[in-house]
Short mmCIF file of C-alpha atoms and ligand atoms in Angstrom, two decimals:
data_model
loop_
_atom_site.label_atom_id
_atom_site.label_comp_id
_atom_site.label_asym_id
_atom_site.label_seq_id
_atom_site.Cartn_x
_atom_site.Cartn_y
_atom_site.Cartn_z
CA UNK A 1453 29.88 -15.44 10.78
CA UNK A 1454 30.05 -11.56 9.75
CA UNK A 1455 27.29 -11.81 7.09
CA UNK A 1456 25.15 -8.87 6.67
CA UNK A 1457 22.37 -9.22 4.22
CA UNK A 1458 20.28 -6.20 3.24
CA UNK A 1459 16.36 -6.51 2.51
CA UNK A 1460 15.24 -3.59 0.98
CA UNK A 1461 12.09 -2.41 -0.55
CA UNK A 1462 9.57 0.39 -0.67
CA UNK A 1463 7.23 1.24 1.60
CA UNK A 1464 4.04 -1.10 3.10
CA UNK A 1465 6.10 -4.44 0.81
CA UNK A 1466 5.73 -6.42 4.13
CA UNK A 1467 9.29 -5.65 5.88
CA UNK A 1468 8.16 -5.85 9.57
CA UNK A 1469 6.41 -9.32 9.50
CA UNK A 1470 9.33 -10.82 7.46
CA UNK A 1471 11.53 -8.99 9.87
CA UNK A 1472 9.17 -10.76 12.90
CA UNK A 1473 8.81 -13.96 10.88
CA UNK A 1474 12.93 -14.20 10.55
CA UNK A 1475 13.29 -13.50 13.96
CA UNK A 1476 10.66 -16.37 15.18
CA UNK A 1477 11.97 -18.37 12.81
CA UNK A 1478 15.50 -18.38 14.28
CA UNK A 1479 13.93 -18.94 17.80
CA UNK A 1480 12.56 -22.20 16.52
CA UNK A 1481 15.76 -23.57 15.48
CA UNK A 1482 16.87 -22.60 19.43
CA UNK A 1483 18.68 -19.53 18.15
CA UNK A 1484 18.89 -16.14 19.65
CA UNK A 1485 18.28 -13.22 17.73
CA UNK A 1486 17.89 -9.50 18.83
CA UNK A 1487 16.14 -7.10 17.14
CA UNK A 1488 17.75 -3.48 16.71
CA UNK A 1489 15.71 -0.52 15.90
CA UNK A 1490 16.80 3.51 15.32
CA UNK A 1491 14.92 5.94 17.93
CA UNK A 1492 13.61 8.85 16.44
CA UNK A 1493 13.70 10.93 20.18
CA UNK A 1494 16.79 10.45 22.44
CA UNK A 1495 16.06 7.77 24.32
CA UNK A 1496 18.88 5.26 24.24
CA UNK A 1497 19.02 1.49 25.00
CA UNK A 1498 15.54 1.90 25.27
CA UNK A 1499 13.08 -1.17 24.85
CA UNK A 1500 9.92 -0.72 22.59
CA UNK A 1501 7.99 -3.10 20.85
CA UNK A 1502 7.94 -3.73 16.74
CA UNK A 1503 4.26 -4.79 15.67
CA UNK A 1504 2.94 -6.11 12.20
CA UNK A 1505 0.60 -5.64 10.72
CA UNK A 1506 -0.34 -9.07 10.69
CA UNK A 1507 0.16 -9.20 14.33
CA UNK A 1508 2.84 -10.40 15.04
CA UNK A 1509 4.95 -8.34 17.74
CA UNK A 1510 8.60 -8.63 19.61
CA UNK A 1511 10.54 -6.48 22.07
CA UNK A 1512 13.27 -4.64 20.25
CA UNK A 1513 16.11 -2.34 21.03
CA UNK A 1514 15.65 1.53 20.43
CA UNK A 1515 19.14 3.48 19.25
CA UNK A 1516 19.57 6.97 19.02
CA UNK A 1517 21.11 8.95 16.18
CA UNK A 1518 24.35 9.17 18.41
CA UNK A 1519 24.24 5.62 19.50
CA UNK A 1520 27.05 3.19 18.56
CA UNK A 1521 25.13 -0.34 17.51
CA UNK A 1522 28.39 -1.77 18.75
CA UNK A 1523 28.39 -0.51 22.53
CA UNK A 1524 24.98 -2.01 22.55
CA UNK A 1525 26.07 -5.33 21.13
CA UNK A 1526 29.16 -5.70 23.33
CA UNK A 1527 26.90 -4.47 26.28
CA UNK A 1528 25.32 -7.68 25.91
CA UNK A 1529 25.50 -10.61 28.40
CA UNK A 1530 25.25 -13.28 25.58
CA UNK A 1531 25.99 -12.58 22.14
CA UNK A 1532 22.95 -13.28 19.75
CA UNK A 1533 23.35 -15.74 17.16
CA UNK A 1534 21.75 -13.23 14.84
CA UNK A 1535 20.74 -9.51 15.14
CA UNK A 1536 18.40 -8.14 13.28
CA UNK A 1537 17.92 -4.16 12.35
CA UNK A 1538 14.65 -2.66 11.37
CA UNK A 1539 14.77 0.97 9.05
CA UNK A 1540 18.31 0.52 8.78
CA UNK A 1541 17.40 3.81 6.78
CA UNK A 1542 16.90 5.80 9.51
CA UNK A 1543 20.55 5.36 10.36
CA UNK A 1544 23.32 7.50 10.08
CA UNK A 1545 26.13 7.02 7.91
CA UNK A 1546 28.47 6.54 10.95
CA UNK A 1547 26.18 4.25 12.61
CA UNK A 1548 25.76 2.11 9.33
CA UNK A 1549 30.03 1.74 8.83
CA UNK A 1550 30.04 1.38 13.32
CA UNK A 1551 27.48 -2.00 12.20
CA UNK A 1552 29.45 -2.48 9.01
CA UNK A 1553 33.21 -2.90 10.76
CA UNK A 1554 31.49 -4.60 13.56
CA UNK A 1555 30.03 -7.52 11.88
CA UNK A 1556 33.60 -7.82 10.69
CA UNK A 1557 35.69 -7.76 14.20
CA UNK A 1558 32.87 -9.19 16.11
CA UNK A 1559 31.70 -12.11 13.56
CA UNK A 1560 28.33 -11.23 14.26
CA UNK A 1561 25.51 -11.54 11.72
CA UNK A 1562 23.04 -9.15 10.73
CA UNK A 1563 19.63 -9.20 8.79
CA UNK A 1564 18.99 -5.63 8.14
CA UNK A 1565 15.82 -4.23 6.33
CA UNK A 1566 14.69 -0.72 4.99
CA UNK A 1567 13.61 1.40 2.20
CA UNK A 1568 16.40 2.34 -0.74
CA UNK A 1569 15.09 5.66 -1.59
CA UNK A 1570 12.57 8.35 -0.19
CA UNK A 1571 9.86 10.00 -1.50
CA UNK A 1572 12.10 12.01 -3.68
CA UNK A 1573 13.44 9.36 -5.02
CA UNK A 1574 17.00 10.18 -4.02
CA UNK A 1575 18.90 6.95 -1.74
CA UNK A 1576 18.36 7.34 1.76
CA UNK A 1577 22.89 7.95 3.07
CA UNK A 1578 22.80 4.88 5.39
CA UNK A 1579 21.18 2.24 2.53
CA UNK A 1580 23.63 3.23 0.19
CA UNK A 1581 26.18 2.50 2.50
CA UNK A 1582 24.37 -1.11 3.01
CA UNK A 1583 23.54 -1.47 -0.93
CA UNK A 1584 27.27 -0.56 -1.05
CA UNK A 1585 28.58 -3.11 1.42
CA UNK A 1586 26.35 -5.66 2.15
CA UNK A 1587 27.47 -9.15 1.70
CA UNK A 1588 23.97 -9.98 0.13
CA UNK A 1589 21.25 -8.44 -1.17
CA UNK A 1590 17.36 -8.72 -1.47
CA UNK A 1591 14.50 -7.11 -2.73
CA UNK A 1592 11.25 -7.18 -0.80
CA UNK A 1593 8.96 -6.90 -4.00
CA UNK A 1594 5.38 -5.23 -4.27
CA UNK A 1595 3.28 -4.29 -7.01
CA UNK A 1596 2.77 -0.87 -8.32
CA UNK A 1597 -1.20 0.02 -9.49
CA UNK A 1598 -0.59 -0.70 -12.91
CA UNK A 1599 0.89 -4.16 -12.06
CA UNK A 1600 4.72 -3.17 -12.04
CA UNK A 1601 7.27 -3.97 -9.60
CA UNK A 1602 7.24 -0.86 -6.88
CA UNK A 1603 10.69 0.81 -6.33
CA UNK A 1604 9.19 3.92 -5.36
CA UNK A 1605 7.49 5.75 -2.97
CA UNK A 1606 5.31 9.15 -3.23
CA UNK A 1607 3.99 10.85 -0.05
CA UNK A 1608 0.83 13.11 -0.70
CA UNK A 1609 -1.87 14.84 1.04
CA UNK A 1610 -5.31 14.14 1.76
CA UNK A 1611 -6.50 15.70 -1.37
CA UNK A 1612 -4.08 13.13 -3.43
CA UNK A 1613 -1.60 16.12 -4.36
CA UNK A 1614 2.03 15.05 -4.48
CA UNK A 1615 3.86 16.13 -0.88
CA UNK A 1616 7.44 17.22 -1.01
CA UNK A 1617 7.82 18.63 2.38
CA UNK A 1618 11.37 19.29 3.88
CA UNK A 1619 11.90 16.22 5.59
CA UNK A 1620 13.13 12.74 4.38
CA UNK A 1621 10.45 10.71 5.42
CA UNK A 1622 7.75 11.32 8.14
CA UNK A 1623 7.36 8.71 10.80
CA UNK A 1624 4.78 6.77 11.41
CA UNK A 1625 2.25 8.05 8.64
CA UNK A 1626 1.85 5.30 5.96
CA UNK A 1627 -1.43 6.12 4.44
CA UNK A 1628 0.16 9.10 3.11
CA UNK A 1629 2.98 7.28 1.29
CA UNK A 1630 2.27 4.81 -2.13
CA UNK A 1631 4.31 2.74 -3.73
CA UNK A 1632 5.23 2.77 -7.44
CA UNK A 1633 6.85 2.23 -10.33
CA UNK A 1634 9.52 4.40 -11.08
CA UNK A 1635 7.40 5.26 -14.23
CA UNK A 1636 4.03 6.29 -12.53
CA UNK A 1637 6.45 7.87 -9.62
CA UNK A 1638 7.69 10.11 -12.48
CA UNK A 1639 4.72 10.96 -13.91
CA UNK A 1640 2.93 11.18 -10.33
CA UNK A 1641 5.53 14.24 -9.59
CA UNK A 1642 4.97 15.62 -12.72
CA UNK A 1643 1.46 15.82 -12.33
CA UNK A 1644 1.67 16.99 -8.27
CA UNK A 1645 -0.77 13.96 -7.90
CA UNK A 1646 -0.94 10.65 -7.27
CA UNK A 1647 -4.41 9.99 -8.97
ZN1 LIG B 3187 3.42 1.86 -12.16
#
């Protein structure tokens, strides 16, 4: 089957332990999965471990920016009955049409999740590809402060003053992002601050 269904949601809505919980849950029905996950240094084929929050943890695959998800696939001894891709954002637009025609000529599944838009609110290139082409859809929901459904995401500084630095996203620092509405995200860069 070449399905590729696309979870996709702001930031801190839950993604890694429904990522881990999909991935367990197909290893209880005796299927394999793999779990797929872009590198930000250059190590390639790499194996690292994706941890939630809630503690659940499995080994996953590292790419690189100039990795092709399908020489790692076909690499494989066994093809999974399901591979699963974490920050599909972090992608590049190559590597998200390489997964894309792959699914197709391969009949492999995939389960991929990531944000839709950065702190700017602009889409990140490879999720628009996926909103573009993905065979299915789905929002991973959370709730902005005044009880709205999040579909953005500010990043600030200590001080609570609105950060628009130069790149995308910066890894690995989620207290510095919040979630939103795209009302209070407006209003949040209007201000320069998230309080
Ligand atoms: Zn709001």
């Amino acid at each position: 089957m070449s399905k590729v269904t696309f979870y996709y949601g702001t930031m801190n809505a839950g993604k890694t332990t429904l990522l881990l919980q999909a991935a367990f849950n197909y290893r209880e029905q005796g299927l394999t999965s793999i779990i797929i996950k872009p590198s930000i240094d250059t190590r390639i084929g790499n194996q690292a471990v994706i941890a939630s929050r809630v503690g659940l943890h499995q080994e996953c695959y590292l790419v690189s920016p100039e990795d092709k998800i399908s020489d790692l696939l076909s690499g494989l001894s066994e093809k999974p009955d399901i591979v699963i891709v974490d920050e599909v954002h972090f992608l590049s637009v190559p590597q998200a049409i390489d997964l894309l025609n792959y699914s197709v000529f391969a009949e492999q599944a995939f389960i991929l999740y990531g944000l839709r838009n950065d702190y700017k609110g602009q889409a990140f290139p490879a999720s628009s590809v996926f909103m573009a082409n993905a065979d299915s859809l789905k929002e991973v929901k959370t709730i902005c402060r005044c009880g709205k459904k999040a579909t953005h995401v500010v990043r600030y500084f200590e001080d609570g003053s609105i950060d628009l630095g130069h790149e995308q996203i910066q890894i690995g620092g989620n207290e510095r992002y919040r979630s939103m509405c795209r009302s209070c995200h407006t209003h949040s860069l209007e201000k320069g601050s998230i309080f």
